[in-house]
mmCIF file with all atom_site columns, C-alpha atoms in Angstrom:
data_model
loop_
_atom_site.group_PDB
_atom_site.id
_atom_site.type_symbol
_atom_site.label_atom_id
_atom_site.label_alt_id
_atom_site.label_comp_id
_atom_site.label_asym_id
_atom_site.label_entity_id
_atom_site.label_seq_id
_atom_site.pdbx_PDB_ins_code
_atom_site.Cartn_x
_atom_site.Cartn_y
_atom_site.Cartn_z
_atom_site.occupancy
_atom_site.B_iso_or_equiv
_atom_site.pdbx_formal_charge
_atom_site.auth_seq_id
_atom_site.auth_comp_id
_atom_site.auth_asym_id
_atom_site.auth_atom_id
_atom_site.pdbx_PDB_model_num
ATOM 1   C CA . MET A 1 1   ? 236.509 123.726 -7.040  1.00 0.00 ? 1   MET A CA 1
ATOM 2   C CA . THR A 1 2   ? 233.611 121.287 -7.396  1.00 0.00 ? 2   THR A CA 1
ATOM 3   C CA . LYS A 1 3   ? 230.192 122.340 -8.663  1.00 0.00 ? 3   LYS A CA 1
ATOM 4   C CA . PRO A 1 4   ? 228.477 122.215 -5.242  1.00 0.00 ? 4   PRO A CA 1
ATOM 5   C CA . SER A 1 5   ? 231.225 124.214 -3.528  1.00 0.00 ? 5   SER A CA 1
ATOM 6   C CA . LEU A 1 6   ? 231.290 126.763 -6.363  1.00 0.00 ? 6   LEU A CA 1
ATOM 7   C CA . LEU A 1 7   ? 227.515 127.197 -6.174  1.00 0.00 ? 7   LEU A CA 1
ATOM 8   C CA . SER A 1 8   ? 227.521 127.425 -2.363  1.00 0.00 ? 8   SER A CA 1
ATOM 9   C CA . GLY A 1 9   ? 230.308 129.991 -2.352  1.00 0.00 ? 9   GLY A CA 1
ATOM 10  C CA . LEU A 1 10  ? 228.700 132.194 -4.970  1.00 0.00 ? 10  LEU A CA 1
ATOM 11  C CA . LEU A 1 11  ? 225.254 132.048 -3.387  1.00 0.00 ? 11  LEU A CA 1
ATOM 12  C CA . ALA A 1 12  ? 226.738 132.878 0.022   1.00 0.00 ? 12  ALA A CA 1
ATOM 13  C CA . ALA A 1 13  ? 228.581 135.846 -1.447  1.00 0.00 ? 13  ALA A CA 1
ATOM 14  C CA . SER A 1 14  ? 225.399 137.051 -3.165  1.00 0.00 ? 14  SER A CA 1
ATOM 15  C CA . VAL A 1 15  ? 223.387 136.841 0.083   1.00 0.00 ? 15  VAL A CA 1
ATOM 16  C CA . LEU A 1 16  ? 226.123 138.616 2.049   1.00 0.00 ? 16  LEU A CA 1
ATOM 17  C CA . LEU A 1 17  ? 226.263 141.493 -0.419  1.00 0.00 ? 17  LEU A CA 1
ATOM 18  C CA . ALA A 1 18  ? 222.492 141.887 -0.360  1.00 0.00 ? 18  ALA A CA 1
ATOM 19  C CA . ALA A 1 19  ? 222.343 141.796 3.448   1.00 0.00 ? 19  ALA A CA 1
ATOM 20  C CA . CYS A 1 20  ? 225.099 144.295 3.972   1.00 0.00 ? 20  CYS A CA 1
ATOM 21  C CA . SER A 1 21  ? 223.894 146.656 1.212   1.00 0.00 ? 21  SER A CA 1
ATOM 22  C CA . LEU A 1 22  ? 227.495 147.296 0.124   1.00 0.00 ? 22  LEU A CA 1
ATOM 23  C CA . LYS A 1 23  ? 226.306 148.566 -3.262  1.00 0.00 ? 23  LYS A CA 1
ATOM 24  C CA . PRO A 1 24  ? 223.070 150.230 -4.359  1.00 0.00 ? 24  PRO A CA 1
ATOM 25  C CA . THR A 1 25  ? 222.857 147.808 -7.316  1.00 0.00 ? 25  THR A CA 1
ATOM 26  C CA . PRO A 1 26  ? 223.948 144.153 -7.623  1.00 0.00 ? 26  PRO A CA 1
ATOM 27  C CA . ASP A 1 27  ? 227.453 143.418 -8.939  1.00 0.00 ? 27  ASP A CA 1
ATOM 28  C CA . PRO A 1 28  ? 226.921 142.257 -12.567 1.00 0.00 ? 28  PRO A CA 1
ATOM 29  C CA . LYS A 1 29  ? 229.952 139.961 -12.413 1.00 0.00 ? 29  LYS A CA 1
ATOM 30  C CA . LEU A 1 30  ? 228.544 138.216 -9.331  1.00 0.00 ? 30  LEU A CA 1
ATOM 31  C CA . GLN A 1 31  ? 225.097 137.946 -10.947 1.00 0.00 ? 31  GLN A CA 1
ATOM 32  C CA . ILE A 1 32  ? 226.637 136.284 -13.992 1.00 0.00 ? 32  ILE A CA 1
ATOM 33  C CA . GLN A 1 33  ? 228.651 133.869 -11.860 1.00 0.00 ? 33  GLN A CA 1
ATOM 34  C CA . VAL A 1 34  ? 225.605 132.908 -9.771  1.00 0.00 ? 34  VAL A CA 1
ATOM 35  C CA . ALA A 1 35  ? 223.530 132.339 -12.924 1.00 0.00 ? 35  ALA A CA 1
ATOM 36  C CA . VAL A 1 36  ? 226.170 130.078 -14.436 1.00 0.00 ? 36  VAL A CA 1
ATOM 37  C CA . ALA A 1 37  ? 226.768 128.170 -11.189 1.00 0.00 ? 37  ALA A CA 1
ATOM 38  C CA . SER A 1 38  ? 223.036 127.620 -10.599 1.00 0.00 ? 38  SER A CA 1
ATOM 39  C CA . THR A 1 39  ? 222.536 126.336 -14.134 1.00 0.00 ? 39  THR A CA 1
ATOM 40  C CA . ILE A 1 40  ? 225.583 124.066 -14.157 1.00 0.00 ? 40  ILE A CA 1
ATOM 41  C CA . ALA A 1 41  ? 224.570 122.598 -10.782 1.00 0.00 ? 41  ALA A CA 1
ATOM 42  C CA . ALA A 1 42  ? 221.183 121.655 -12.257 1.00 0.00 ? 42  ALA A CA 1
ATOM 43  C CA . LEU A 1 43  ? 222.700 119.760 -15.185 1.00 0.00 ? 43  LEU A CA 1
ATOM 44  C CA . PRO A 1 44  ? 222.791 115.959 -14.922 1.00 0.00 ? 44  PRO A CA 1
ATOM 45  C CA . SER A 1 45  ? 226.071 114.309 -14.013 1.00 0.00 ? 45  SER A CA 1
ATOM 46  C CA . VAL A 1 46  ? 228.247 112.739 -16.667 1.00 0.00 ? 46  VAL A CA 1
ATOM 47  C CA . ALA A 1 47  ? 226.893 109.370 -17.820 1.00 0.00 ? 47  ALA A CA 1
ATOM 48  C CA . PRO A 1 48  ? 229.265 106.387 -18.195 1.00 0.00 ? 48  PRO A CA 1
ATOM 49  C CA . ALA A 1 49  ? 230.899 106.161 -21.591 1.00 0.00 ? 49  ALA A CA 1
ATOM 50  C CA . ALA A 1 50  ? 228.938 104.050 -24.048 1.00 0.00 ? 50  ALA A CA 1
ATOM 51  C CA . THR A 1 51  ? 230.544 100.937 -25.458 1.00 0.00 ? 51  THR A CA 1
ATOM 52  C CA . SER A 1 52  ? 230.032 102.224 -28.981 1.00 0.00 ? 52  SER A CA 1
ATOM 53  C CA . ARG A 1 53  ? 229.862 106.002 -29.240 1.00 0.00 ? 53  ARG A CA 1
ATOM 54  C CA . PRO A 1 54  ? 228.835 107.653 -32.522 1.00 0.00 ? 54  PRO A CA 1
ATOM 55  C CA . LEU A 1 55  ? 231.247 110.206 -33.944 1.00 0.00 ? 55  LEU A CA 1
ATOM 56  C CA . PRO A 1 56  ? 230.221 113.815 -33.220 1.00 0.00 ? 56  PRO A CA 1
ATOM 57  C CA . THR A 1 57  ? 228.751 115.673 -36.144 1.00 0.00 ? 57  THR A CA 1
ATOM 58  C CA . SER A 1 58  ? 227.739 119.274 -36.685 1.00 0.00 ? 58  SER A CA 1
ATOM 59  C CA . THR A 1 59  ? 224.200 119.716 -35.394 1.00 0.00 ? 59  THR A CA 1
ATOM 60  C CA . PRO A 1 60  ? 221.854 122.004 -37.349 1.00 0.00 ? 60  PRO A CA 1
ATOM 61  C CA . PHE A 1 61  ? 219.926 124.449 -35.178 1.00 0.00 ? 61  PHE A CA 1
ATOM 62  C CA . SER A 1 62  ? 216.595 125.957 -36.115 1.00 0.00 ? 62  SER A CA 1
ATOM 63  C CA . LEU A 1 63  ? 216.068 129.375 -34.539 1.00 0.00 ? 63  LEU A CA 1
ATOM 64  C CA . ASP A 1 64  ? 212.313 129.708 -34.821 1.00 0.00 ? 64  ASP A CA 1
ATOM 65  C CA . GLY A 1 65  ? 212.252 131.319 -31.382 1.00 0.00 ? 65  GLY A CA 1
ATOM 66  C CA . LEU A 1 66  ? 212.734 135.022 -30.906 1.00 0.00 ? 66  LEU A CA 1
ATOM 67  C CA . PHE A 1 67  ? 213.194 136.972 -27.685 1.00 0.00 ? 67  PHE A CA 1
ATOM 68  C CA . CYS A 1 68  ? 212.060 140.603 -27.872 1.00 0.00 ? 68  CYS A CA 1
ATOM 69  C CA . GLU A 1 69  ? 212.178 142.854 -24.819 1.00 0.00 ? 69  GLU A CA 1
ATOM 70  C CA . TYR A 1 70  ? 214.227 145.745 -23.428 1.00 0.00 ? 70  TYR A CA 1
ATOM 71  C CA . GLU A 1 71  ? 214.078 147.268 -26.922 1.00 0.00 ? 71  GLU A CA 1
ATOM 72  C CA . PHE A 1 72  ? 216.083 144.566 -28.693 1.00 0.00 ? 72  PHE A CA 1
ATOM 73  C CA . CYS A 1 73  ? 215.410 141.172 -30.270 1.00 0.00 ? 73  CYS A CA 1
ATOM 74  C CA . VAL A 1 74  ? 217.672 138.126 -30.504 1.00 0.00 ? 74  VAL A CA 1
ATOM 75  C CA . GLY A 1 75  ? 217.105 134.642 -31.853 1.00 0.00 ? 75  GLY A CA 1
ATOM 76  C CA . HIS A 1 76  ? 217.257 131.487 -29.765 1.00 0.00 ? 76  HIS A CA 1
ATOM 77  C CA . PRO A 1 77  ? 216.607 127.759 -30.285 1.00 0.00 ? 77  PRO A CA 1
ATOM 78  C CA . PRO A 1 78  ? 212.837 127.157 -30.152 1.00 0.00 ? 78  PRO A CA 1
ATOM 79  C CA . GLU A 1 79  ? 213.120 124.550 -27.397 1.00 0.00 ? 79  GLU A CA 1
ATOM 80  C CA . MET A 1 80  ? 214.784 127.086 -25.088 1.00 0.00 ? 80  MET A CA 1
ATOM 81  C CA . ASN A 1 81  ? 213.432 130.293 -23.581 1.00 0.00 ? 81  ASN A CA 1
ATOM 82  C CA . PHE A 1 82  ? 215.454 133.154 -22.138 1.00 0.00 ? 82  PHE A CA 1
ATOM 83  C CA . TYR A 1 83  ? 214.698 134.180 -18.575 1.00 0.00 ? 83  TYR A CA 1
ATOM 84  C CA . ASP A 1 84  ? 215.649 137.375 -16.785 1.00 0.00 ? 84  ASP A CA 1
ATOM 85  C CA . VAL A 1 85  ? 218.472 136.485 -14.387 1.00 0.00 ? 85  VAL A CA 1
ATOM 86  C CA . VAL A 1 86  ? 218.050 139.657 -12.324 1.00 0.00 ? 86  VAL A CA 1
ATOM 87  C CA . ALA A 1 87  ? 214.347 138.967 -11.724 1.00 0.00 ? 87  ALA A CA 1
ATOM 88  C CA . LYS A 1 88  ? 214.887 135.268 -11.012 1.00 0.00 ? 88  LYS A CA 1
ATOM 89  C CA . GLN A 1 89  ? 217.537 135.991 -8.369  1.00 0.00 ? 89  GLN A CA 1
ATOM 90  C CA . ASN A 1 90  ? 215.157 138.413 -6.618  1.00 0.00 ? 90  ASN A CA 1
ATOM 91  C CA . PRO A 1 91  ? 211.650 136.865 -6.967  1.00 0.00 ? 91  PRO A CA 1
ATOM 92  C CA . SER A 1 92  ? 210.241 138.924 -4.090  1.00 0.00 ? 92  SER A CA 1
ATOM 93  C CA . SER A 1 93  ? 211.606 142.170 -5.490  1.00 0.00 ? 93  SER A CA 1
ATOM 94  C CA . PRO A 1 94  ? 210.428 144.207 -8.497  1.00 0.00 ? 94  PRO A CA 1
ATOM 95  C CA . ALA A 1 95  ? 214.046 144.369 -9.685  1.00 0.00 ? 95  ALA A CA 1
ATOM 96  C CA . SER A 1 96  ? 214.670 143.180 -13.219 1.00 0.00 ? 96  SER A CA 1
ATOM 97  C CA . SER A 1 97  ? 216.847 143.933 -16.189 1.00 0.00 ? 97  SER A CA 1
ATOM 98  C CA . THR A 1 98  ? 216.332 147.309 -17.845 1.00 0.00 ? 98  THR A CA 1
ATOM 99  C CA . TYR A 1 99  ? 217.099 149.025 -21.116 1.00 0.00 ? 99  TYR A CA 1
ATOM 100 C CA . GLU A 1 100 ? 220.406 150.206 -19.637 1.00 0.00 ? 100 GLU A CA 1
ATOM 101 C CA . ASN A 1 101 ? 221.720 146.843 -18.437 1.00 0.00 ? 101 ASN A CA 1
ATOM 102 C CA . GLY A 1 102 ? 220.629 143.264 -17.956 1.00 0.00 ? 102 GLY A CA 1
ATOM 103 C CA . ILE A 1 103 ? 221.381 139.560 -17.995 1.00 0.00 ? 103 ILE A CA 1
ATOM 104 C CA . LEU A 1 104 ? 219.445 136.810 -19.778 1.00 0.00 ? 104 LEU A CA 1
ATOM 105 C CA . ALA A 1 105 ? 220.072 133.069 -19.758 1.00 0.00 ? 105 ALA A CA 1
ATOM 106 C CA . ALA A 1 106 ? 218.575 129.979 -21.368 1.00 0.00 ? 106 ALA A CA 1
ATOM 107 C CA . HIS A 1 107 ? 219.523 126.343 -20.957 1.00 0.00 ? 107 HIS A CA 1
ATOM 108 C CA . ASN A 1 108 ? 218.651 122.708 -21.416 1.00 0.00 ? 108 ASN A CA 1
ATOM 109 C CA . ASN A 1 109 ? 220.735 119.545 -20.979 1.00 0.00 ? 109 ASN A CA 1
ATOM 110 C CA . SER A 1 110 ? 222.804 120.243 -24.103 1.00 0.00 ? 110 SER A CA 1
ATOM 111 C CA . LEU A 1 111 ? 223.165 124.030 -24.274 1.00 0.00 ? 111 LEU A CA 1
ATOM 112 C CA . PHE A 1 112 ? 223.685 127.035 -22.034 1.00 0.00 ? 112 PHE A CA 1
ATOM 113 C CA . ILE A 1 113 ? 223.267 130.496 -23.609 1.00 0.00 ? 113 ILE A CA 1
ATOM 114 C CA . GLN A 1 114 ? 223.771 133.820 -21.900 1.00 0.00 ? 114 GLN A CA 1
ATOM 115 C CA . ILE A 1 115 ? 223.485 137.396 -23.123 1.00 0.00 ? 115 ILE A CA 1
ATOM 116 C CA . ILE A 1 116 ? 224.299 140.581 -21.231 1.00 0.00 ? 116 ILE A CA 1
ATOM 117 C CA . TRP A 1 117 ? 224.103 144.222 -22.222 1.00 0.00 ? 117 TRP A CA 1
ATOM 118 C CA . GLN A 1 118 ? 225.160 147.567 -20.815 1.00 0.00 ? 118 GLN A CA 1
ATOM 119 C CA . HIS A 1 119 ? 224.475 151.205 -21.602 1.00 0.00 ? 119 HIS A CA 1
ATOM 120 C CA . ALA A 1 120 ? 227.732 152.488 -23.101 1.00 0.00 ? 120 ALA A CA 1
ATOM 121 C CA . PRO A 1 121 ? 227.237 155.718 -25.101 1.00 0.00 ? 121 PRO A CA 1
ATOM 122 C CA . GLY A 1 122 ? 230.126 156.301 -27.502 1.00 0.00 ? 122 GLY A CA 1
ATOM 123 C CA . ALA A 1 123 ? 231.573 152.799 -27.095 1.00 0.00 ? 123 ALA A CA 1
ATOM 124 C CA . THR A 1 124 ? 232.895 151.181 -30.269 1.00 0.00 ? 124 THR A CA 1
ATOM 125 C CA . ASP A 1 125 ? 234.599 148.146 -28.715 1.00 0.00 ? 125 ASP A CA 1
ATOM 126 C CA . PRO A 1 126 ? 232.634 145.454 -26.802 1.00 0.00 ? 126 PRO A CA 1
ATOM 127 C CA . ILE A 1 127 ? 235.687 143.669 -25.374 1.00 0.00 ? 127 ILE A CA 1
ATOM 128 C CA . PHE A 1 128 ? 235.090 145.081 -21.875 1.00 0.00 ? 128 PHE A CA 1
ATOM 129 C CA . LEU A 1 129 ? 231.712 143.322 -21.788 1.00 0.00 ? 129 LEU A CA 1
ATOM 130 C CA . MET A 1 130 ? 233.077 140.110 -23.322 1.00 0.00 ? 130 MET A CA 1
ATOM 131 C CA . ASP A 1 131 ? 235.648 140.004 -20.518 1.00 0.00 ? 131 ASP A CA 1
ATOM 132 C CA . LEU A 1 132 ? 232.779 140.366 -18.038 1.00 0.00 ? 132 LEU A CA 1
ATOM 133 C CA . ILE A 1 133 ? 230.745 137.469 -19.433 1.00 0.00 ? 133 ILE A CA 1
ATOM 134 C CA . LEU A 1 134 ? 233.703 135.053 -19.438 1.00 0.00 ? 134 LEU A CA 1
ATOM 135 C CA . GLU A 1 135 ? 234.075 133.143 -16.176 1.00 0.00 ? 135 GLU A CA 1
ATOM 136 C CA . ASP A 1 136 ? 237.499 133.647 -14.583 1.00 0.00 ? 136 ASP A CA 1
ATOM 137 C CA . GLY A 1 137 ? 239.324 130.346 -14.263 1.00 0.00 ? 137 GLY A CA 1
ATOM 138 C CA . LEU A 1 138 ? 236.637 128.472 -16.214 1.00 0.00 ? 138 LEU A CA 1
ATOM 139 C CA . ASP A 1 139 ? 236.337 129.974 -19.710 1.00 0.00 ? 139 ASP A CA 1
ATOM 140 C CA . ALA A 1 140 ? 239.250 130.441 -22.099 1.00 0.00 ? 140 ALA A CA 1
ATOM 141 C CA . PRO A 1 141 ? 239.134 131.812 -25.676 1.00 0.00 ? 141 PRO A CA 1
ATOM 142 C CA . THR A 1 142 ? 240.973 129.477 -28.042 1.00 0.00 ? 142 THR A CA 1
ATOM 143 C CA . GLY A 1 143 ? 242.559 132.324 -29.977 1.00 0.00 ? 143 GLY A CA 1
ATOM 144 C CA . SER A 1 144 ? 242.477 136.046 -30.601 1.00 0.00 ? 144 SER A CA 1
ATOM 145 C CA . TYR A 1 145 ? 239.139 137.725 -31.236 1.00 0.00 ? 145 TYR A CA 1
ATOM 146 C CA . GLY A 1 146 ? 238.150 137.854 -34.899 1.00 0.00 ? 146 GLY A CA 1
ATOM 147 C CA . LEU A 1 147 ? 236.176 140.765 -36.339 1.00 0.00 ? 147 LEU A CA 1
ATOM 148 C CA . ARG A 1 148 ? 233.533 140.109 -38.986 1.00 0.00 ? 148 ARG A CA 1
ATOM 149 C CA . LEU A 1 149 ? 230.279 141.479 -40.325 1.00 0.00 ? 149 LEU A CA 1
ATOM 150 C CA . ILE A 1 150 ? 227.115 139.505 -39.446 1.00 0.00 ? 150 ILE A CA 1
ATOM 151 C CA . ASN A 1 151 ? 223.726 140.977 -40.372 1.00 0.00 ? 151 ASN A CA 1
ATOM 152 C CA . ASN A 1 152 ? 225.422 144.361 -40.867 1.00 0.00 ? 152 ASN A CA 1
ATOM 153 C CA . ILE A 1 153 ? 226.796 144.203 -37.312 1.00 0.00 ? 153 ILE A CA 1
ATOM 154 C CA . ASN A 1 154 ? 230.524 144.352 -36.558 1.00 0.00 ? 154 ASN A CA 1
ATOM 155 C CA . VAL A 1 155 ? 231.031 141.342 -34.302 1.00 0.00 ? 155 VAL A CA 1
ATOM 156 C CA . LEU A 1 156 ? 234.062 140.258 -32.294 1.00 0.00 ? 156 LEU A CA 1
ATOM 157 C CA . SER A 1 157 ? 234.063 136.550 -31.495 1.00 0.00 ? 157 SER A CA 1
ATOM 158 C CA . SER A 1 158 ? 236.125 133.549 -30.539 1.00 0.00 ? 158 SER A CA 1
ATOM 159 C CA . PRO A 1 159 ? 235.502 129.890 -29.763 1.00 0.00 ? 159 PRO A CA 1
ATOM 160 C CA . ILE A 1 160 ? 236.124 129.013 -26.132 1.00 0.00 ? 160 ILE A CA 1
ATOM 161 C CA . THR A 1 161 ? 236.797 125.980 -24.011 1.00 0.00 ? 161 THR A CA 1
ATOM 162 C CA . THR A 1 162 ? 235.282 125.766 -20.557 1.00 0.00 ? 162 THR A CA 1
ATOM 163 C CA . THR A 1 163 ? 235.491 123.627 -17.444 1.00 0.00 ? 163 THR A CA 1
ATOM 164 C CA . ALA A 1 164 ? 232.160 124.919 -16.088 1.00 0.00 ? 164 ALA A CA 1
ATOM 165 C CA . SER A 1 165 ? 230.546 121.573 -16.955 1.00 0.00 ? 165 SER A CA 1
ATOM 166 C CA . PRO A 1 166 ? 232.075 118.312 -18.245 1.00 0.00 ? 166 PRO A CA 1
ATOM 167 C CA . LEU A 1 167 ? 228.931 117.902 -20.375 1.00 0.00 ? 167 LEU A CA 1
ATOM 168 C CA . LEU A 1 168 ? 229.456 121.225 -22.160 1.00 0.00 ? 168 LEU A CA 1
ATOM 169 C CA . PRO A 1 169 ? 233.219 121.661 -22.669 1.00 0.00 ? 169 PRO A CA 1
ATOM 170 C CA . PHE A 1 170 ? 233.047 123.828 -25.790 1.00 0.00 ? 170 PHE A CA 1
ATOM 171 C CA . GLY A 1 171 ? 231.388 127.055 -26.813 1.00 0.00 ? 171 GLY A CA 1
ATOM 172 C CA . GLY A 1 172 ? 232.066 130.591 -27.894 1.00 0.00 ? 172 GLY A CA 1
ATOM 173 C CA . VAL A 1 173 ? 231.838 134.240 -26.970 1.00 0.00 ? 173 VAL A CA 1
ATOM 174 C CA . ALA A 1 174 ? 230.843 137.243 -29.060 1.00 0.00 ? 174 ALA A CA 1
ATOM 175 C CA . GLY A 1 175 ? 230.341 140.950 -28.580 1.00 0.00 ? 175 GLY A CA 1
ATOM 176 C CA . TRP A 1 176 ? 228.996 143.886 -30.546 1.00 0.00 ? 176 TRP A CA 1
ATOM 177 C CA . VAL A 1 177 ? 227.716 147.438 -30.170 1.00 0.00 ? 177 VAL A CA 1
ATOM 178 C CA . CYS A 1 178 ? 224.238 148.525 -31.228 1.00 0.00 ? 178 CYS A CA 1
ATOM 179 C CA . GLY A 1 179 ? 223.128 152.104 -30.702 1.00 0.00 ? 179 GLY A CA 1
ATOM 180 C CA . ASP A 1 180 ? 224.159 153.276 -27.251 1.00 0.00 ? 180 ASP A CA 1
ATOM 181 C CA . ARG A 1 181 ? 224.537 149.765 -25.803 1.00 0.00 ? 181 ARG A CA 1
ATOM 182 C CA . ALA A 1 182 ? 227.181 147.048 -25.861 1.00 0.00 ? 182 ALA A CA 1
ATOM 183 C CA . PHE A 1 183 ? 226.139 143.372 -25.980 1.00 0.00 ? 183 PHE A CA 1
ATOM 184 C CA . ALA A 1 184 ? 227.996 140.173 -25.106 1.00 0.00 ? 184 ALA A CA 1
ATOM 185 C CA . TRP A 1 185 ? 226.769 136.647 -25.890 1.00 0.00 ? 185 TRP A CA 1
ATOM 186 C CA . LYS A 1 186 ? 228.130 133.289 -24.757 1.00 0.00 ? 186 LYS A CA 1
ATOM 187 C CA . VAL A 1 187 ? 227.276 129.644 -25.320 1.00 0.00 ? 187 VAL A CA 1
ATOM 188 C CA . TYR A 1 188 ? 228.388 126.368 -23.714 1.00 0.00 ? 188 TYR A CA 1
ATOM 189 C CA . ALA A 1 189 ? 227.845 123.309 -25.919 1.00 0.00 ? 189 ALA A CA 1
ATOM 190 C CA . PRO A 1 190 ? 228.891 119.638 -26.154 1.00 0.00 ? 190 PRO A CA 1
ATOM 191 C CA . GLN A 1 191 ? 230.479 120.122 -29.583 1.00 0.00 ? 191 GLN A CA 1
ATOM 192 C CA . ALA A 1 192 ? 232.796 122.826 -30.880 1.00 0.00 ? 192 ALA A CA 1
ATOM 193 C CA . GLU A 1 193 ? 230.850 122.918 -34.146 1.00 0.00 ? 193 GLU A CA 1
ATOM 194 C CA . SER A 1 194 ? 227.735 124.252 -32.400 1.00 0.00 ? 194 SER A CA 1
ATOM 195 C CA . PHE A 1 195 ? 229.119 127.742 -31.750 1.00 0.00 ? 195 PHE A CA 1
ATOM 196 C CA . GLU A 1 196 ? 229.187 129.223 -35.261 1.00 0.00 ? 196 GLU A CA 1
ATOM 197 C CA . PRO A 1 197 ? 225.648 128.181 -36.364 1.00 0.00 ? 197 PRO A CA 1
ATOM 198 C CA . LEU A 1 198 ? 224.131 129.412 -33.112 1.00 0.00 ? 198 LEU A CA 1
ATOM 199 C CA . LEU A 1 199 ? 225.886 132.767 -33.270 1.00 0.00 ? 199 LEU A CA 1
ATOM 200 C CA . ALA A 1 200 ? 225.130 133.352 -36.958 1.00 0.00 ? 200 ALA A CA 1
ATOM 201 C CA . GLU A 1 201 ? 221.448 132.488 -36.642 1.00 0.00 ? 201 GLU A CA 1
ATOM 202 C CA . ALA A 1 202 ? 220.997 134.421 -33.392 1.00 0.00 ? 202 ALA A CA 1
ATOM 203 C CA . LEU A 1 203 ? 222.434 137.543 -34.960 1.00 0.00 ? 203 LEU A CA 1
ATOM 204 C CA . ALA A 1 204 ? 220.397 137.042 -38.116 1.00 0.00 ? 204 ALA A CA 1
ATOM 205 C CA . ARG A 1 205 ? 217.378 137.741 -35.891 1.00 0.00 ? 205 ARG A CA 1
ATOM 206 C CA . PHE A 1 206 ? 219.039 140.511 -33.859 1.00 0.00 ? 206 PHE A CA 1
ATOM 207 C CA . ARG A 1 207 ? 217.877 144.095 -33.887 1.00 0.00 ? 207 ARG A CA 1
ATOM 208 C CA . CYS A 1 208 ? 217.856 146.900 -31.358 1.00 0.00 ? 208 CYS A CA 1
ATOM 209 C CA . GLU A 1 209 ? 215.939 150.153 -31.013 1.00 0.00 ? 209 GLU A CA 1
#
């Protein structure tokens, strides 16, 4: 499915659900899909290959930025700002993310970052939320999830490949539990090497109440 048809289909589905009031709250999976489709559609098309292309190298990322709301904080690249996907999809409505659940996204021409969370008292495994943030048919983990300790947080993660955008074919997914909430984080990037530095530095700034 092409980007325009994907975006049109998802937006049509979102409007239909809202009009028919099939659910009292929006479907989080549909919200995530609409956010990704809208962002990918706004990215520039692939430029012609240069005659002489420099070899890709690992890009250092400075996470001077910090998002703090909904009683948690997470780092992000300073040139990008998270926005509330729930509020942006319903600008005429007071609806927004809450402490219990929400969706944030940030993007520029070389990165797409998304974080979602859900109230899950007693949960010890974030895989259910990681499955939710991965786009069916577009995102694929490159191996089994690895468990490690980052900033005293038990984190499951894996690099991914994605066909969501030809400009951003690589990335990664991660999930963790903090307090009574589960969190999932995802990035699309032009280089596979971008995933680990972004995840490590984002979690170095992470805390939740």
